[in-house]
Amino acid sequence: MIKDRDYSVDAIKFFAVILIINSHADIMYPSWKLLATGGAIGDCLFLFCSGFTLFMGGVKSFDNYYKRRVSRIYPSVFAAMIFIHIFNSNYPSNYEQLLGGEFIIAIMIYYVLLYFIRRFAIHKLGWILAGVAFISLIVYYLWFPYKYETSSKGLYGISTLYRWIPYFAAMLIGAWIGMRRKELRYNAWKDFAKLLLCVIVFYTVQFAGKMYRPIAPWQVVTLFPLMGIIVYFYKWCNCKWMKSIYQHKWGNRMIMIVGGLCLESYLIQGVLFTDKMNGIWPLNLLVIMLTILVCSYIVRCGARIFVQTCRSEDYEWKRIFSLY
């Protein structure tokens, strides 16, 4: 099983879960709230993995292709809604939550676009990616009110449809890398150095834009190191040290379990954050992260029950409660 899988994608999902949870845990940082970050990177890593795996299978008809996407995501969305309202009956509800939230809605739109790109323009991914980058810059440049809002919250701290455009690039990069992964060359130290450089540039420009208003509009340039981060993160996760961790019994289990809960952890984490344990910081972060993972597993089991209930076959309880 290990030989047939691309262990780097599983590893990326593992890190994406941790980064996304941490980015939403700002109320759990008593003093150093700036450390509650990594959400944009985590989101793009998740989108990268989605694009990477989508182009690896055969081309199906659109209805069956999209049905598979819906059947993977929306049982978890419905199970998460039930869990959230059992856990907190006062949690606000709206149509966006019913559809899975802004991020899930964007992904479902990306799936449509990716299907037709793969069907009719698979050999023009580079040009399409360049087009998305160009459109992102033009829309940002013309959207003046948005540029000035970034001075307080940052480009990635505001819920806006604008992010749907550049985030699509992360999925396209995943598809492009997935198709050319055997042509890539890997060097652990060089790839890590480039990854670190992209991270430094990304956060330096972001922080400067928040602190110094004239620089705020220039935060859009962080999209380029952000895309570099996901590329070099993938290459770094392809190195021998990660393969040795993945092939280790417990390392494999941890990566597979946590990475496999990427969707569910995103859906339910918001209702579980609390500042009641801030007195034991940073242990409170570990406790909440483990709590989120356990609850995510419960939600995934609920989603599998929902899927199997809608089929005529008998329940496969072993499959429902499987950790992977």
PDB file of N, CA and C in Angstrom, residues 224-310:
ATOM      1  N   PHE A 224       2.720  35.280  -4.644  1.00  0.00           N
ATOM      2  CA  PHE A 224       3.786  34.581  -5.360  1.00  0.00           C
ATOM      3  C   PHE A 224       4.621  33.706  -4.422  1.00  0.00           C
ATOM      4  N   PRO A 225       5.113  34.226  -3.285  1.00  0.00           N
ATOM      5  CA  PRO A 225       5.806  33.316  -2.353  1.00  0.00           C
ATOM      6  C   PRO A 225       4.878  32.268  -1.768  1.00  0.00           C
ATOM      7  N   LEU A 226       3.565  32.583  -1.669  1.00  0.00           N
ATOM      8  CA  LEU A 226       2.616  31.589  -1.165  1.00  0.00           C
ATOM      9  C   LEU A 226       2.555  30.388  -2.099  1.00  0.00           C
ATOM     10  N   MET A 227       2.533  30.637  -3.403  1.00  0.00           N
ATOM     11  CA  MET A 227       2.533  29.540  -4.366  1.00  0.00           C
ATOM     12  C   MET A 227       3.878  28.807  -4.337  1.00  0.00           C
ATOM     13  N   GLY A 228       4.944  29.561  -4.098  1.00  0.00           N
ATOM     14  CA  GLY A 228       6.252  28.923  -3.968  1.00  0.00           C
ATOM     15  C   GLY A 228       6.312  28.010  -2.756  1.00  0.00           C
ATOM     16  N   ILE A 229       5.648  28.419  -1.675  1.00  0.00           N
ATOM     17  CA  ILE A 229       5.626  27.608  -0.458  1.00  0.00           C
ATOM     18  C   ILE A 229       5.038  26.229  -0.730  1.00  0.00           C
ATOM     19  N   ILE A 230       3.921  26.179  -1.454  1.00  0.00           N
ATOM     20  CA  ILE A 230       3.276  24.869  -1.660  1.00  0.00           C
ATOM     21  C   ILE A 230       4.102  23.984  -2.597  1.00  0.00           C
ATOM     22  N   VAL A 231       4.777  24.590  -3.578  1.00  0.00           N
ATOM     23  CA  VAL A 231       5.610  23.797  -4.482  1.00  0.00           C
ATOM     24  C   VAL A 231       6.798  23.192  -3.732  1.00  0.00           C
ATOM     25  N   TYR A 232       7.506  24.025  -2.970  1.00  0.00           N
ATOM     26  CA  TYR A 232       8.685  23.523  -2.257  1.00  0.00           C
ATOM     27  C   TYR A 232       8.304  22.690  -1.041  1.00  0.00           C
ATOM     28  N   PHE A 233       7.106  22.902  -0.515  1.00  0.00           N
ATOM     29  CA  PHE A 233       6.626  22.033   0.562  1.00  0.00           C
ATOM     30  C   PHE A 233       6.433  20.624   0.020  1.00  0.00           C
ATOM     31  N   TYR A 234       5.857  20.540  -1.172  1.00  0.00           N
ATOM     32  CA  TYR A 234       5.676  19.229  -1.807  1.00  0.00           C
ATOM     33  C   TYR A 234       7.022  18.566  -2.063  1.00  0.00           C
ATOM     34  N   LYS A 235       7.974  19.322  -2.619  1.00  0.00           N
ATOM     35  CA  LYS A 235       9.284  18.757  -2.926  1.00  0.00           C
ATOM     36  C   LYS A 235      10.008  18.333  -1.651  1.00  0.00           C
ATOM     37  N   TRP A 236       9.886  19.154  -0.604  1.00  0.00           N
ATOM     38  CA  TRP A 236      10.525  18.841   0.676  1.00  0.00           C
ATOM     39  C   TRP A 236       9.935  17.573   1.272  1.00  0.00           C
ATOM     40  N   CYS A 237       8.618  17.401   1.128  1.00  0.00           N
ATOM     41  CA  CYS A 237       7.958  16.205   1.664  1.00  0.00           C
ATOM     42  C   CYS A 237       8.258  14.962   0.837  1.00  0.00           C
ATOM     43  N   ASN A 238       8.904  15.130  -0.302  1.00  0.00           N
ATOM     44  CA  ASN A 238       9.284  13.993  -1.135  1.00  0.00           C
ATOM     45  C   ASN A 238      10.675  13.466  -0.830  1.00  0.00           C
ATOM     46  N   CYS A 239      11.320  14.086   0.132  1.00  0.00           N
ATOM     47  CA  CYS A 239      12.691  13.699   0.440  1.00  0.00           C
ATOM     48  C   CYS A 239      12.733  12.403   1.257  1.00  0.00           C
ATOM     49  N   LYS A 240      13.924  11.817   1.358  1.00  0.00           N
ATOM     50  CA  LYS A 240      14.085  10.509   1.986  1.00  0.00           C
ATOM     51  C   LYS A 240      13.663  10.489   3.447  1.00  0.00           C
ATOM     52  N   TRP A 241      13.900  11.607   4.170  1.00  0.00           N
ATOM     53  CA  TRP A 241      13.572  11.617   5.592  1.00  0.00           C
ATOM     54  C   TRP A 241      12.080  11.465   5.817  1.00  0.00           C
ATOM     55  N   MET A 242      11.258  12.101   4.927  1.00  0.00           N
ATOM     56  CA  MET A 242       9.809  11.963   5.066  1.00  0.00           C
ATOM     57  C   MET A 242       9.360  10.563   4.680  1.00  0.00           C
ATOM     58  N   LYS A 243      10.010   9.987   3.679  1.00  0.00           N
ATOM     59  CA  LYS A 243       9.668   8.622   3.281  1.00  0.00           C
ATOM     60  C   LYS A 243       9.946   7.652   4.417  1.00  0.00           C
ATOM     61  N   SER A 244      11.050   7.862   5.140  1.00  0.00           N
ATOM     62  CA  SER A 244      11.376   6.972   6.267  1.00  0.00           C
ATOM     63  C   SER A 244      10.342   7.095   7.381  1.00  0.00           C
ATOM     64  N   ILE A 245       9.844   8.319   7.614  1.00  0.00           N
ATOM     65  CA  ILE A 245       8.795   8.514   8.627  1.00  0.00           C
ATOM     66  C   ILE A 245       7.511   7.836   8.180  1.00  0.00           C
ATOM     67  N   TYR A 246       7.185   8.008   6.896  1.00  0.00           N
ATOM     68  CA  TYR A 246       5.948   7.442   6.365  1.00  0.00           C
ATOM     69  C   TYR A 246       5.962   5.921   6.402  1.00  0.00           C
ATOM     70  N   GLN A 247       7.109   5.334   6.181  1.00  0.00           N
ATOM     71  CA  GLN A 247       7.200   3.880   6.153  1.00  0.00           C
ATOM     72  C   GLN A 247       7.313   3.273   7.549  1.00  0.00           C
ATOM     73  N   HIS A 248       7.549   4.108   8.548  1.00  0.00           N
ATOM     74  CA  HIS A 248       7.553   3.626   9.925  1.00  0.00           C
ATOM     75  C   HIS A 248       6.107   3.377  10.359  1.00  0.00           C
ATOM     76  N   LYS A 249       5.879   2.320  11.113  1.00  0.00           N
ATOM     77  CA  LYS A 249       4.532   1.910  11.498  1.00  0.00           C
ATOM     78  C   LYS A 249       3.738   3.045  12.120  1.00  0.00           C
ATOM     79  N   TRP A 250       4.290   3.678  13.162  1.00  0.00           N
ATOM     80  CA  TRP A 250       3.546   4.716  13.876  1.00  0.00           C
ATOM     81  C   TRP A 250       3.546   6.038  13.117  1.00  0.00           C
ATOM     82  N   GLY A 251       4.633   6.310  12.396  1.00  0.00           N
ATOM     83  CA  GLY A 251       4.655   7.519  11.592  1.00  0.00           C
ATOM     84  C   GLY A 251       3.590   7.473  10.509  1.00  0.00           C
ATOM     85  N   ASN A 252       3.467   6.311   9.870  1.00  0.00           N
ATOM     86  CA  ASN A 252       2.454   6.134   8.834  1.00  0.00           C
ATOM     87  C   ASN A 252       1.045   6.311   9.391  1.00  0.00           C
ATOM     88  N   ARG A 253       0.796   5.725  10.553  1.00  0.00           N
ATOM     89  CA  ARG A 253      -0.538   5.823  11.153  1.00  0.00           C
ATOM     90  C   ARG A 253      -0.895   7.267  11.495  1.00  0.00           C
ATOM     91  N   MET A 254       0.057   7.982  12.081  1.00  0.00           N
ATOM     92  CA  MET A 254      -0.207   9.364  12.469  1.00  0.00           C
ATOM     93  C   MET A 254      -0.503  10.234  11.249  1.00  0.00           C
ATOM     94  N   ILE A 255       0.329  10.101  10.220  1.00  0.00           N
ATOM     95  CA  ILE A 255       0.139  10.904   9.012  1.00  0.00           C
ATOM     96  C   ILE A 255      -1.187  10.570   8.342  1.00  0.00           C
ATOM     97  N   MET A 256      -1.502   9.294   8.220  1.00  0.00           N
ATOM     98  CA  MET A 256      -2.724   8.875   7.555  1.00  0.00           C
ATOM     99  C   MET A 256      -3.976   9.279   8.334  1.00  0.00           C
ATOM    100  N   ILE A 257      -3.947   9.127   9.653  1.00  0.00           N
ATOM    101  CA  ILE A 257      -5.114   9.452  10.469  1.00  0.00           C
ATOM    102  C   ILE A 257      -5.386  10.944  10.464  1.00  0.00           C
ATOM    103  N   VAL A 258      -4.358  11.738  10.782  1.00  0.00           N
ATOM    104  CA  VAL A 258      -4.541  13.186  10.849  1.00  0.00           C
ATOM    105  C   VAL A 258      -4.832  13.770   9.470  1.00  0.00           C
ATOM    106  N   GLY A 259      -4.050  13.385   8.467  1.00  0.00           N
ATOM    107  CA  GLY A 259      -4.262  13.896   7.121  1.00  0.00           C
ATOM    108  C   GLY A 259      -5.618  13.522   6.560  1.00  0.00           C
ATOM    109  N   GLY A 260      -6.118  12.340   6.927  1.00  0.00           N
ATOM    110  CA  GLY A 260      -7.416  11.890   6.443  1.00  0.00           C
ATOM    111  C   GLY A 260      -8.584  12.652   7.021  1.00  0.00           C
ATOM    112  N   LEU A 261      -8.340  13.424   8.086  1.00  0.00           N
ATOM    113  CA  LEU A 261      -9.405  14.201   8.738  1.00  0.00           C
ATOM    114  C   LEU A 261      -9.354  15.675   8.345  1.00  0.00           C
ATOM    115  N   CYS A 262      -8.659  15.981   7.283  1.00  0.00           N
ATOM    116  CA  CYS A 262      -8.463  17.371   6.857  1.00  0.00           C
ATOM    117  C   CYS A 262      -9.796  18.090   6.648  1.00  0.00           C
ATOM    118  N   LEU A 263     -10.705  17.485   5.914  1.00  0.00           N
ATOM    119  CA  LEU A 263     -11.996  18.109   5.620  1.00  0.00           C
ATOM    120  C   LEU A 263     -12.831  18.266   6.882  1.00  0.00           C
ATOM    121  N   GLU A 264     -12.971  17.191   7.637  1.00  0.00           N
ATOM    122  CA  GLU A 264     -13.836  17.222   8.823  1.00  0.00           C
ATOM    123  C   GLU A 264     -13.313  18.178   9.888  1.00  0.00           C
ATOM    124  N   SER A 265     -11.996  18.234  10.061  1.00  0.00           N
ATOM    125  CA  SER A 265     -11.437  19.140  11.069  1.00  0.00           C
ATOM    126  C   SER A 265     -11.701  20.592  10.690  1.00  0.00           C
ATOM    127  N   TYR A 266     -11.668  20.893   9.410  1.00  0.00           N
ATOM    128  CA  TYR A 266     -11.969  22.252   8.959  1.00  0.00           C
ATOM    129  C   TYR A 266     -13.430  22.610   9.262  1.00  0.00           C
ATOM    130  N   LEU A 267     -14.320  21.650   9.063  1.00  0.00           N
ATOM    131  CA  LEU A 267     -15.749  21.920   9.198  1.00  0.00           C
ATOM    132  C   LEU A 267     -16.186  22.176  10.636  1.00  0.00           C
ATOM    133  N   ILE A 268     -15.565  21.519  11.613  1.00  0.00           N
ATOM    134  CA  ILE A 268     -16.087  21.586  12.987  1.00  0.00           C
ATOM    135  C   ILE A 268     -15.212  22.361  13.963  1.00  0.00           C
ATOM    136  N   GLN A 269     -14.002  22.718  13.588  1.00  0.00           N
ATOM    137  CA  GLN A 269     -13.084  23.279  14.572  1.00  0.00           C
ATOM    138  C   GLN A 269     -13.576  24.573  15.198  1.00  0.00           C
ATOM    139  N   GLY A 270     -14.316  25.379  14.450  1.00  0.00           N
ATOM    140  CA  GLY A 270     -14.751  26.681  14.945  1.00  0.00           C
ATOM    141  C   GLY A 270     -15.551  26.628  16.229  1.00  0.00           C
ATOM    142  N   VAL A 271     -16.317  25.573  16.428  1.00  0.00           N
ATOM    143  CA  VAL A 271     -17.181  25.479  17.597  1.00  0.00           C
ATOM    144  C   VAL A 271     -16.437  24.940  18.820  1.00  0.00           C
ATOM    145  N   LEU A 272     -15.219  24.484  18.648  1.00  0.00           N
ATOM    146  CA  LEU A 272     -14.493  23.833  19.734  1.00  0.00           C
ATOM    147  C   LEU A 272     -13.426  24.719  20.393  1.00  0.00           C
ATOM    148  N   PHE A 273     -13.078  25.822  19.772  1.00  0.00           N
ATOM    149  CA  PHE A 273     -12.066  26.693  20.368  1.00  0.00           C
ATOM    150  C   PHE A 273     -12.593  27.372  21.624  1.00  0.00           C
ATOM    151  N   THR A 274     -11.748  27.485  22.623  1.00  0.00           N
ATOM    152  CA  THR A 274     -12.128  28.115  23.888  1.00  0.00           C
ATOM    153  C   THR A 274     -10.904  28.740  24.546  1.00  0.00           C
ATOM    154  N   ASP A 275     -11.145  29.795  25.318  1.00  0.00           N
ATOM    155  CA  ASP A 275     -10.051  30.432  26.059  1.00  0.00           C
ATOM    156  C   ASP A 275     -10.042  30.014  27.528  1.00  0.00           C
ATOM    157  N   LYS A 276     -10.846  29.024  27.880  1.00  0.00           N
ATOM    158  CA  LYS A 276     -10.965  28.600  29.279  1.00  0.00           C
ATOM    159  C   LYS A 276      -9.729  27.861  29.785  1.00  0.00           C
ATOM    160  N   MET A 277      -8.889  27.396  28.866  1.00  0.00           N
ATOM    161  CA  MET A 277      -7.679  26.683  29.280  1.00  0.00           C
ATOM    162  C   MET A 277      -6.407  27.479  29.012  1.00  0.00           C
ATOM    163  N   ASN A 278      -6.549  28.775  28.783  1.00  0.00           N
ATOM    164  CA  ASN A 278      -5.376  29.595  28.456  1.00  0.00           C
ATOM    165  C   ASN A 278      -4.348  29.638  29.572  1.00  0.00           C
ATOM    166  N   GLY A 279      -4.760  29.289  30.777  1.00  0.00           N
ATOM    167  CA  GLY A 279      -3.841  29.279  31.905  1.00  0.00           C
ATOM    168  C   GLY A 279      -2.774  28.208  31.796  1.00  0.00           C
ATOM    169  N   ILE A 280      -2.998  27.202  30.957  1.00  0.00           N
ATOM    170  CA  ILE A 280      -2.006  26.133  30.797  1.00  0.00           C
ATOM    171  C   ILE A 280      -1.334  26.207  29.421  1.00  0.00           C
ATOM    172  N   TRP A 281      -1.369  27.401  28.813  1.00  0.00           N
ATOM    173  CA  TRP A 281      -0.728  27.568  27.509  1.00  0.00           C
ATOM    174  C   TRP A 281       0.744  27.167  27.598  1.00  0.00           C
ATOM    175  N   PRO A 282       1.296  26.423  26.611  1.00  0.00           N
ATOM    176  CA  PRO A 282       0.707  26.052  25.317  1.00  0.00           C
ATOM    177  C   PRO A 282       0.026  24.689  25.307  1.00  0.00           C
ATOM    178  N   LEU A 283      -0.110  24.034  26.483  1.00  0.00           N
ATOM    179  CA  LEU A 283      -0.760  22.721  26.513  1.00  0.00           C
ATOM    180  C   LEU A 283      -2.206  22.796  26.051  1.00  0.00           C
ATOM    181  N   ASN A 284      -2.838  23.963  26.218  1.00  0.00           N
ATOM    182  CA  ASN A 284      -4.227  24.111  25.779  1.00  0.00           C
ATOM    183  C   ASN A 284      -4.359  23.871  24.278  1.00  0.00           C
ATOM    184  N   LEU A 285      -3.323  24.253  23.521  1.00  0.00           N
ATOM    185  CA  LEU A 285      -3.345  24.039  22.070  1.00  0.00           C
ATOM    186  C   LEU A 285      -3.338  22.554  21.732  1.00  0.00           C
ATOM    187  N   LEU A 286      -2.514  21.800  22.449  1.00  0.00           N
ATOM    188  CA  LEU A 286      -2.440  20.362  22.218  1.00  0.00           C
ATOM    189  C   LEU A 286      -3.754  19.687  22.586  1.00  0.00           C
ATOM    190  N   VAL A 287      -4.349  20.091  23.713  1.00  0.00           N
ATOM    191  CA  VAL A 287      -5.613  19.494  24.156  1.00  0.00           C
ATOM    192  C   VAL A 287      -6.713  19.747  23.137  1.00  0.00           C
ATOM    193  N   ILE A 288      -6.838  20.993  22.669  1.00  0.00           N
ATOM    194  CA  ILE A 288      -7.892  21.337  21.710  1.00  0.00           C
ATOM    195  C   ILE A 288      -7.643  20.660  20.364  1.00  0.00           C
ATOM    196  N   MET A 289      -6.374  20.573  19.956  1.00  0.00           N
ATOM    197  CA  MET A 289      -6.071  19.922  18.684  1.00  0.00           C
ATOM    198  C   MET A 289      -6.469  18.445  18.720  1.00  0.00           C
ATOM    199  N   LEU A 290      -6.167  17.776  19.822  1.00  0.00           N
ATOM    200  CA  LEU A 290      -6.559  16.373  19.966  1.00  0.00           C
ATOM    201  C   LEU A 290      -8.080  16.246  20.022  1.00  0.00           C
ATOM    202  N   THR A 291      -8.727  17.190  20.699  1.00  0.00           N
ATOM    203  CA  THR A 291     -10.194  17.184  20.779  1.00  0.00           C
ATOM    204  C   THR A 291     -10.807  17.340  19.396  1.00  0.00           C
ATOM    205  N   ILE A 292     -10.259  18.258  18.611  1.00  0.00           N
ATOM    206  CA  ILE A 292     -10.756  18.481  17.250  1.00  0.00           C
ATOM    207  C   ILE A 292     -10.591  17.225  16.401  1.00  0.00           C
ATOM    208  N   LEU A 293      -9.464  16.557  16.534  1.00  0.00           N
ATOM    209  CA  LEU A 293      -9.210  15.353  15.739  1.00  0.00           C
ATOM    210  C   LEU A 293     -10.164  14.226  16.131  1.00  0.00           C
ATOM    211  N   VAL A 294     -10.404  14.053  17.433  1.00  0.00           N
ATOM    212  CA  VAL A 294     -11.337  13.012  17.885  1.00  0.00           C
ATOM    213  C   VAL A 294     -12.741  13.314  17.377  1.00  0.00           C
ATOM    214  N   CYS A 295     -13.165  14.570  17.508  1.00  0.00           N
ATOM    215  CA  CYS A 295     -14.505  14.957  17.044  1.00  0.00           C
ATOM    216  C   CYS A 295     -14.604  14.854  15.525  1.00  0.00           C
ATOM    217  N   SER A 296     -13.511  15.148  14.830  1.00  0.00           N
ATOM    218  CA  SER A 296     -13.498  15.019  13.367  1.00  0.00           C
ATOM    219  C   SER A 296     -13.687  13.568  12.960  1.00  0.00           C
ATOM    220  N   TYR A 297     -13.067  12.668  13.710  1.00  0.00           N
ATOM    221  CA  TYR A 297     -13.236  11.237  13.442  1.00  0.00           C
ATOM    222  C   TYR A 297     -14.696  10.826  13.640  1.00  0.00           C
ATOM    223  N   ILE A 298     -15.333  11.326  14.684  1.00  0.00           N
ATOM    224  CA  ILE A 298     -16.752  11.021  14.937  1.00  0.00           C
ATOM    225  C   ILE A 298     -17.606  11.523  13.780  1.00  0.00           C
ATOM    226  N   VAL A 299     -17.303  12.745  13.302  1.00  0.00           N
ATOM    227  CA  VAL A 299     -18.056  13.310  12.180  1.00  0.00           C
ATOM    228  C   VAL A 299     -17.854  12.479  10.927  1.00  0.00           C
ATOM    229  N   ARG A 300     -16.623  12.037  10.680  1.00  0.00           N
ATOM    230  CA  ARG A 300     -16.375  11.222   9.488  1.00  0.00           C
ATOM    231  C   ARG A 300     -17.123   9.897   9.565  1.00  0.00           C
ATOM    232  N   CYS A 301     -17.164   9.284  10.749  1.00  0.00           N
ATOM    233  CA  CYS A 301     -17.940   8.045  10.922  1.00  0.00           C
ATOM    234  C   CYS A 301     -19.418   8.307  10.635  1.00  0.00           C
ATOM    235  N   GLY A 302     -19.921   9.447  11.124  1.00  0.00           N
ATOM    236  CA  GLY A 302     -21.310   9.808  10.847  1.00  0.00           C
ATOM    237  C   GLY A 302     -21.562   9.992   9.366  1.00  0.00           C
ATOM    238  N   ALA A 303     -20.602  10.599   8.668  1.00  0.00           N
ATOM    239  CA  ALA A 303     -20.731  10.793   7.225  1.00  0.00           C
ATOM    240  C   ALA A 303     -20.762   9.459   6.491  1.00  0.00           C
ATOM    241  N   ARG A 304     -19.937   8.513   6.930  1.00  0.00           N
ATOM    242  CA  ARG A 304     -19.923   7.192   6.299  1.00  0.00           C
ATOM    243  C   ARG A 304     -21.210   6.437   6.562  1.00  0.00           C
ATOM    244  N   ILE A 305     -21.774   6.592   7.741  1.00  0.00           N
ATOM    245  CA  ILE A 305     -23.075   5.972   8.046  1.00  0.00           C
ATOM    246  C   ILE A 305     -24.138   6.542   7.119  1.00  0.00           C
ATOM    247  N   PHE A 306     -24.102   7.867   6.937  1.00  0.00           N
ATOM    248  CA  PHE A 306     -25.071   8.526   6.060  1.00  0.00           C
ATOM    249  C   PHE A 306     -24.961   7.989   4.634  1.00  0.00           C
ATOM    250  N   VAL A 307     -23.730   7.871   4.125  1.00  0.00           N
ATOM    251  CA  VAL A 307     -23.511   7.383   2.759  1.00  0.00           C
ATOM    252  C   VAL A 307     -24.008   5.953   2.607  1.00  0.00           C
ATOM    253  N   GLN A 308     -23.670   5.094   3.567  1.00  0.00           N
ATOM    254  CA  GLN A 308     -24.061   3.679   3.464  1.00  0.00           C
ATOM    255  C   GLN A 308     -25.557   3.478   3.684  1.00  0.00           C
ATOM    256  N   THR A 309     -26.180   4.372   4.434  1.00  0.00           N
ATOM    257  CA  THR A 309     -27.626   4.282   4.623  1.00  0.00           C
ATOM    258  C   THR A 309     -28.370   4.543   3.321  1.00  0.00           C
ATOM    259  N   CYS A 310     -27.787   5.371   2.472  1.00  0.00           N
ATOM    260  CA  CYS A 310     -28.416   5.724   1.197  1.00  0.00           C
ATOM    261  C   CYS A 310     -28.162   4.682   0.113  1.00  0.00           C
TER     262      CYS A 310
END
